[in-house]
Short mmCIF file of C-alpha atoms in Angstrom, two decimals:
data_model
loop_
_atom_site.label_atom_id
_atom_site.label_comp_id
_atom_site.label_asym_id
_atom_site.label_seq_id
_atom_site.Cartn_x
_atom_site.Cartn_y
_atom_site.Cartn_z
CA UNK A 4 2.39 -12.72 21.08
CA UNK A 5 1.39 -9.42 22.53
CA UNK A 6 2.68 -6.71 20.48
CA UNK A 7 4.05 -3.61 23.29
CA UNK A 8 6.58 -1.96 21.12
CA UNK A 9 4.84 1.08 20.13
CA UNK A 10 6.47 5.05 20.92
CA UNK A 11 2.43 5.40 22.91
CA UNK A 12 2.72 9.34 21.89
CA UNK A 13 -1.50 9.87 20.93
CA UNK A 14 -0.99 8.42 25.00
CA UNK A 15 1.52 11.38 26.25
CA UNK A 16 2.10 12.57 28.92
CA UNK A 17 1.08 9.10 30.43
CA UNK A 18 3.79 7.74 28.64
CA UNK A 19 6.41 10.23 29.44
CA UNK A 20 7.67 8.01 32.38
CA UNK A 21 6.34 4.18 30.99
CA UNK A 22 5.48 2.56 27.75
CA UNK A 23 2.06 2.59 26.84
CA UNK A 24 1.39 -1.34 27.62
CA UNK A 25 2.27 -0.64 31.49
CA UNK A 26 -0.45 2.32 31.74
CA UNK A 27 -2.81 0.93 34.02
CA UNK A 28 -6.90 0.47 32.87
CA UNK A 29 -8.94 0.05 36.13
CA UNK A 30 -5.71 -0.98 38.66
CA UNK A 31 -4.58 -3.59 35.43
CA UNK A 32 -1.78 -2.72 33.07
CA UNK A 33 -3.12 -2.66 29.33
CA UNK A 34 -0.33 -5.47 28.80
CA UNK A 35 -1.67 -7.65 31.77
CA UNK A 36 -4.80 -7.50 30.57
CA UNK A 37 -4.08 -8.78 26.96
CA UNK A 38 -2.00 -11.55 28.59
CA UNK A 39 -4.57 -12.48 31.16
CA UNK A 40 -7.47 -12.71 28.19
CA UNK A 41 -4.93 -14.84 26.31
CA UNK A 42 -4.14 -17.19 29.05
CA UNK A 43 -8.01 -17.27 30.10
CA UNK A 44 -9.00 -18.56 26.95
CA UNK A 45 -6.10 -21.30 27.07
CA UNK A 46 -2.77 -19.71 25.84
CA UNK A 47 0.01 -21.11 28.12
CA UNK A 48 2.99 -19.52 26.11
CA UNK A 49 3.57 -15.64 25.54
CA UNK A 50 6.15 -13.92 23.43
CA UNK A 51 6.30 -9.72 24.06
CA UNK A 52 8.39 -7.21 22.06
CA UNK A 53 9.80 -4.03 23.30
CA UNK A 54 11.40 -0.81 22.31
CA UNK A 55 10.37 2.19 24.20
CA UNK A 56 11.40 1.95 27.40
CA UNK A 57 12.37 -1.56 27.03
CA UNK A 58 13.77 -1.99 30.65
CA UNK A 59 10.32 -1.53 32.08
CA UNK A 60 8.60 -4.24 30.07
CA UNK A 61 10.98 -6.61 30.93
CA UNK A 62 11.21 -5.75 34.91
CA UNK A 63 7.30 -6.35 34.98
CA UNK A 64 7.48 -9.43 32.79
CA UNK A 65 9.75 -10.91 35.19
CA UNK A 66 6.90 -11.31 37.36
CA UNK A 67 4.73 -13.41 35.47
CA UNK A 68 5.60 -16.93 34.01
CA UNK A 69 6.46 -18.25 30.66
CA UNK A 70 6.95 -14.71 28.63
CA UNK A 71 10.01 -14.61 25.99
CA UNK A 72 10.83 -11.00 25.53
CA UNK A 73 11.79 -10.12 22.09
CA UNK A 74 13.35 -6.67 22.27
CA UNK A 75 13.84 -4.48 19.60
CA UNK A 76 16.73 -1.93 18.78
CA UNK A 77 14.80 0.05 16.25
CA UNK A 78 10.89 -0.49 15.81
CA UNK A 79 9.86 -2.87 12.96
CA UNK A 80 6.14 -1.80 12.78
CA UNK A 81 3.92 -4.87 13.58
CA UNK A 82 4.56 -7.20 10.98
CA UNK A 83 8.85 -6.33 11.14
CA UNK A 84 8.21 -7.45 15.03
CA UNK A 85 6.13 -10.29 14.45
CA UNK A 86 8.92 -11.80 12.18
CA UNK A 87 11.33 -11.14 14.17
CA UNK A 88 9.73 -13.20 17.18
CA UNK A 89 8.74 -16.26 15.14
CA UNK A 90 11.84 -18.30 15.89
CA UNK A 91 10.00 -18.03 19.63
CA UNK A 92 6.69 -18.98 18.06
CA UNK A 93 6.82 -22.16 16.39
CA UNK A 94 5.41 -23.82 13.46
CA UNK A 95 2.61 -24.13 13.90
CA UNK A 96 -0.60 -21.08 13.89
CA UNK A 97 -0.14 -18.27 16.82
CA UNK A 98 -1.87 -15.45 17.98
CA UNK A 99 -0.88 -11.94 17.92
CA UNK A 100 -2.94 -9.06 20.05
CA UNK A 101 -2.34 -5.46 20.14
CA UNK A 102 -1.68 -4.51 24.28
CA UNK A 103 -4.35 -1.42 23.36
CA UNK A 104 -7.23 -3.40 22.29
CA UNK A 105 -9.08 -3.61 25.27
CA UNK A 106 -11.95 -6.48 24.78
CA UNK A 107 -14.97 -8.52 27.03
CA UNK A 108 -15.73 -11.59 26.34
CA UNK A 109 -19.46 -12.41 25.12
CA UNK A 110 -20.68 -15.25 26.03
CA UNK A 111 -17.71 -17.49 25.16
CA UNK A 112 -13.91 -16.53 25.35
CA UNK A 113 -12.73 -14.52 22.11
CA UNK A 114 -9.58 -16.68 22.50
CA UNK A 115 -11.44 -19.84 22.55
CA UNK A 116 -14.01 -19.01 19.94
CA UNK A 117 -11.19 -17.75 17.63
CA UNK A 118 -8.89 -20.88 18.14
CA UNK A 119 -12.27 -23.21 17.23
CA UNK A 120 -12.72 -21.41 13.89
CA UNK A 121 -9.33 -21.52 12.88
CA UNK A 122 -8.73 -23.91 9.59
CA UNK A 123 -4.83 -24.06 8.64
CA UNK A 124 -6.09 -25.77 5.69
CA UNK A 125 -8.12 -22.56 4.66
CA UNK A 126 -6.66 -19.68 6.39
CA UNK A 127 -3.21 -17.85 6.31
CA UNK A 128 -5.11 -15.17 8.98
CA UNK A 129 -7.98 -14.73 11.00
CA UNK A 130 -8.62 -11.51 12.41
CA UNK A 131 -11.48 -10.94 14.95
CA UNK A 132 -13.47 -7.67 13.51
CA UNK A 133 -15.62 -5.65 15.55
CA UNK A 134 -19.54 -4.56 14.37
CA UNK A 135 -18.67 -0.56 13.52
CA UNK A 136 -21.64 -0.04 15.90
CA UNK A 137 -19.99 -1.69 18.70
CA UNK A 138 -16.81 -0.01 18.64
CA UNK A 139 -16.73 2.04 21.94
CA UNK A 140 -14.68 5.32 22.14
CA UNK A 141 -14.04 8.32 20.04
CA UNK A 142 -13.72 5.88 16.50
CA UNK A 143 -17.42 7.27 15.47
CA UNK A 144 -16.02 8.87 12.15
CA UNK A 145 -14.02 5.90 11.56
CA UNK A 146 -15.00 4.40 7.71
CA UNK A 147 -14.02 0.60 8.97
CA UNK A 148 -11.83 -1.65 8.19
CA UNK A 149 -13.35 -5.07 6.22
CA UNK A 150 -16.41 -6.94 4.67
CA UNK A 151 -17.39 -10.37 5.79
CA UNK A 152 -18.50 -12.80 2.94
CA UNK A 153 -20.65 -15.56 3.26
CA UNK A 154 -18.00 -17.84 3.70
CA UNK A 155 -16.08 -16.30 6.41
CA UNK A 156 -13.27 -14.40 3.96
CA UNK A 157 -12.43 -11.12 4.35
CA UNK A 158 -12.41 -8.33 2.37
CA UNK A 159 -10.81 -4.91 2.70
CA UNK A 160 -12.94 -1.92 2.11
CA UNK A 161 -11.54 0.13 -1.18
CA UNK A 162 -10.91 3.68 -0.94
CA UNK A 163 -14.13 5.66 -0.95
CA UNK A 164 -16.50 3.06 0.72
CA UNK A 165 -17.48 2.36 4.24
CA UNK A 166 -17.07 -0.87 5.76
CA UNK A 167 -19.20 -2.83 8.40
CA UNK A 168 -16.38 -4.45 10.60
CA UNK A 169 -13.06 -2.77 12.19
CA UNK A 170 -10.13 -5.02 13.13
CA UNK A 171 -9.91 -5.44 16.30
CA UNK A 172 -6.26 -6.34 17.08
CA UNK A 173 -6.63 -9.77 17.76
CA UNK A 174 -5.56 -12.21 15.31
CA UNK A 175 -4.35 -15.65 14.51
CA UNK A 176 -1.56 -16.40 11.84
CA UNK A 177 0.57 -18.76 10.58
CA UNK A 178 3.79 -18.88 10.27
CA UNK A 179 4.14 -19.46 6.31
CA UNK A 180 2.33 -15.79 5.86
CA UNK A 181 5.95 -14.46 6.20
CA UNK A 182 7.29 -16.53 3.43
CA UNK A 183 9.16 -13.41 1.53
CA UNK A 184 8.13 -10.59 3.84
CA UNK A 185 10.54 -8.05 3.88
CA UNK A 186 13.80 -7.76 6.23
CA UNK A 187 13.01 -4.85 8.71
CA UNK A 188 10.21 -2.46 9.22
CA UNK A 189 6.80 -3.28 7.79
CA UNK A 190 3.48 -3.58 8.65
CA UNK A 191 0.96 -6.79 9.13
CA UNK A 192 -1.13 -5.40 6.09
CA UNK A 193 1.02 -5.99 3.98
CA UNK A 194 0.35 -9.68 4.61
CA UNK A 195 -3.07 -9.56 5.17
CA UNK A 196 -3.57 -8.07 1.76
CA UNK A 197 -1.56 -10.90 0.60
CA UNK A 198 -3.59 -13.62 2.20
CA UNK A 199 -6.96 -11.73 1.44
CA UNK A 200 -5.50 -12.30 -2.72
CA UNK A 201 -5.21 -15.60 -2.34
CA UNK A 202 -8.57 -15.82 -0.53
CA UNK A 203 -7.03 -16.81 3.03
CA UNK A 204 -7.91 -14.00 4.66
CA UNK A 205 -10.59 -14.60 7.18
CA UNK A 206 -12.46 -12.38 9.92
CA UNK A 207 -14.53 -13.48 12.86
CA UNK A 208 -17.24 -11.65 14.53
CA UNK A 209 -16.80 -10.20 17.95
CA UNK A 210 -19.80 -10.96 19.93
CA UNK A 211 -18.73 -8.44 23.51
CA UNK A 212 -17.36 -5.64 23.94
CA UNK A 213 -14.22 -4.28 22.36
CA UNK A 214 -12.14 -0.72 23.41
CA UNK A 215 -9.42 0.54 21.32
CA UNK A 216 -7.14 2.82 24.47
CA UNK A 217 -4.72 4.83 22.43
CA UNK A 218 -5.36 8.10 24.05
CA UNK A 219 -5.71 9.44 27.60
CA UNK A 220 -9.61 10.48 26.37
CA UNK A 221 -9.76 6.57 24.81
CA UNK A 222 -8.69 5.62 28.40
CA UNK A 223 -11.23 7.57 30.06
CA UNK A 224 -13.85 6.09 28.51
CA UNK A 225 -12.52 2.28 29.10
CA UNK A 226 -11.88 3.45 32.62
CA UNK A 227 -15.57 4.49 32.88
CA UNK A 228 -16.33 1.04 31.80
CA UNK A 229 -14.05 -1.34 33.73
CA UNK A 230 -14.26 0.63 36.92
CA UNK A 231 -14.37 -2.51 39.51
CA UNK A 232 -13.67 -5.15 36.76
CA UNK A 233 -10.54 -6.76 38.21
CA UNK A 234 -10.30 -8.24 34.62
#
């Protein structure tokens, strides 16, 4: 699932005529490009939600194969619109990437290397996470996100401390983390906080290089980046 939803106004005015997933990085749309990486590291299937200028998403979808659209009349925040897709997303674990994290692969794909460490008998969640000293963009004065134990678990940072890794967006879940979330609007940390209790919270290590493009100054620097990547 690619999650394209979002009002995109830190993106204004590039979003004053198109959603922020259809604002183009290098001649790509940000929402291409998070399908593409998907379906490059194996992913044959594709869900995408929609709420701000709906019609768009959908009349660019129509172009590619195999996306359900999963439009929303009010915006349920990531995990409301994540629940709301799952009778498209079966039973079994799925993965869920923000359209504005903007990623190269290392060596291996993310997708791939993600799907390998995935354990449904251990995990509820994995979320890549992103070295804070690889995180490209204007995110310097950001305090992170999570720890990484020895194990692979991970752990939020508390209030007050600095963290080594920042989500980056890119996740895999399963489908019993929603057991009891809430009807509506509400966010994916609430969940993640509930997996990381019952120590099923895990994070993996991005290895290339990772963008977060919420901002026309965010996209500048990307764009500075992927000039010529047709990727």
């Amino acid at each position: 699932m690619v999650l394209a939803a979002g009002l995109g106004k830190r993106m204004r005015p590039l979003t004053d005529d198109r959603p922020k997933p259809l604002v183009e990085l290098a001649g790509r749309s940000l929402l291409d490009r998070a399908l593409d990486n998907l379906a490059a590291g194996g992913i044959t299937g594709f869900v995408v939600n929609s709420h701000y200028k709906g019609e768009m998403i959908a009349a660019h979808m129509a172009k590619r194969g195999n996306v359900t659209l999963s439009p929303e009349e009010i915006l349920l925040e990531t995990g409301g619109g994540v629940k709301a897709a799952l009778p498209w997303l079966g039973d079994d674990a799925f993965f869920v990437v923000n359209s504005d994290a903007v990623w190269r692969d290392g060596g291996e794909s993310t997708i791939a290397r993600m799907a390998a460490q995935w354990s449904g008998e251990t995990m509820d969640a994995l979320l890549l996470v992103v070295p804070m000293g690889a995180v490209a963009g204007n995110m310097g004065d950001h305090p992170g996100d999570y720890h990484l134990e020895t194990d692979g678990r991970a752990r939020r940072r508390v209030r007050g401390e600095t963290a080594p890794f920042l989500f980056g967006g890119i996740q895999i879940l399963h489908p019993r983390l929603f057991e009891g979330a809430p009807d509506g609007p509400f966010s994916l940390n609430i969940l993640y906080d509930r997996a990381e209790r019952a120590g099923r919270l895990h994070g993996l290590r991005h290895d290339g290089e990772w963008y977060h493009v919420g901002t026309p100054e965010e996209l500048a620097a990307a764009e500075t980046a992927f000039a010529g990547d047709p990727r």
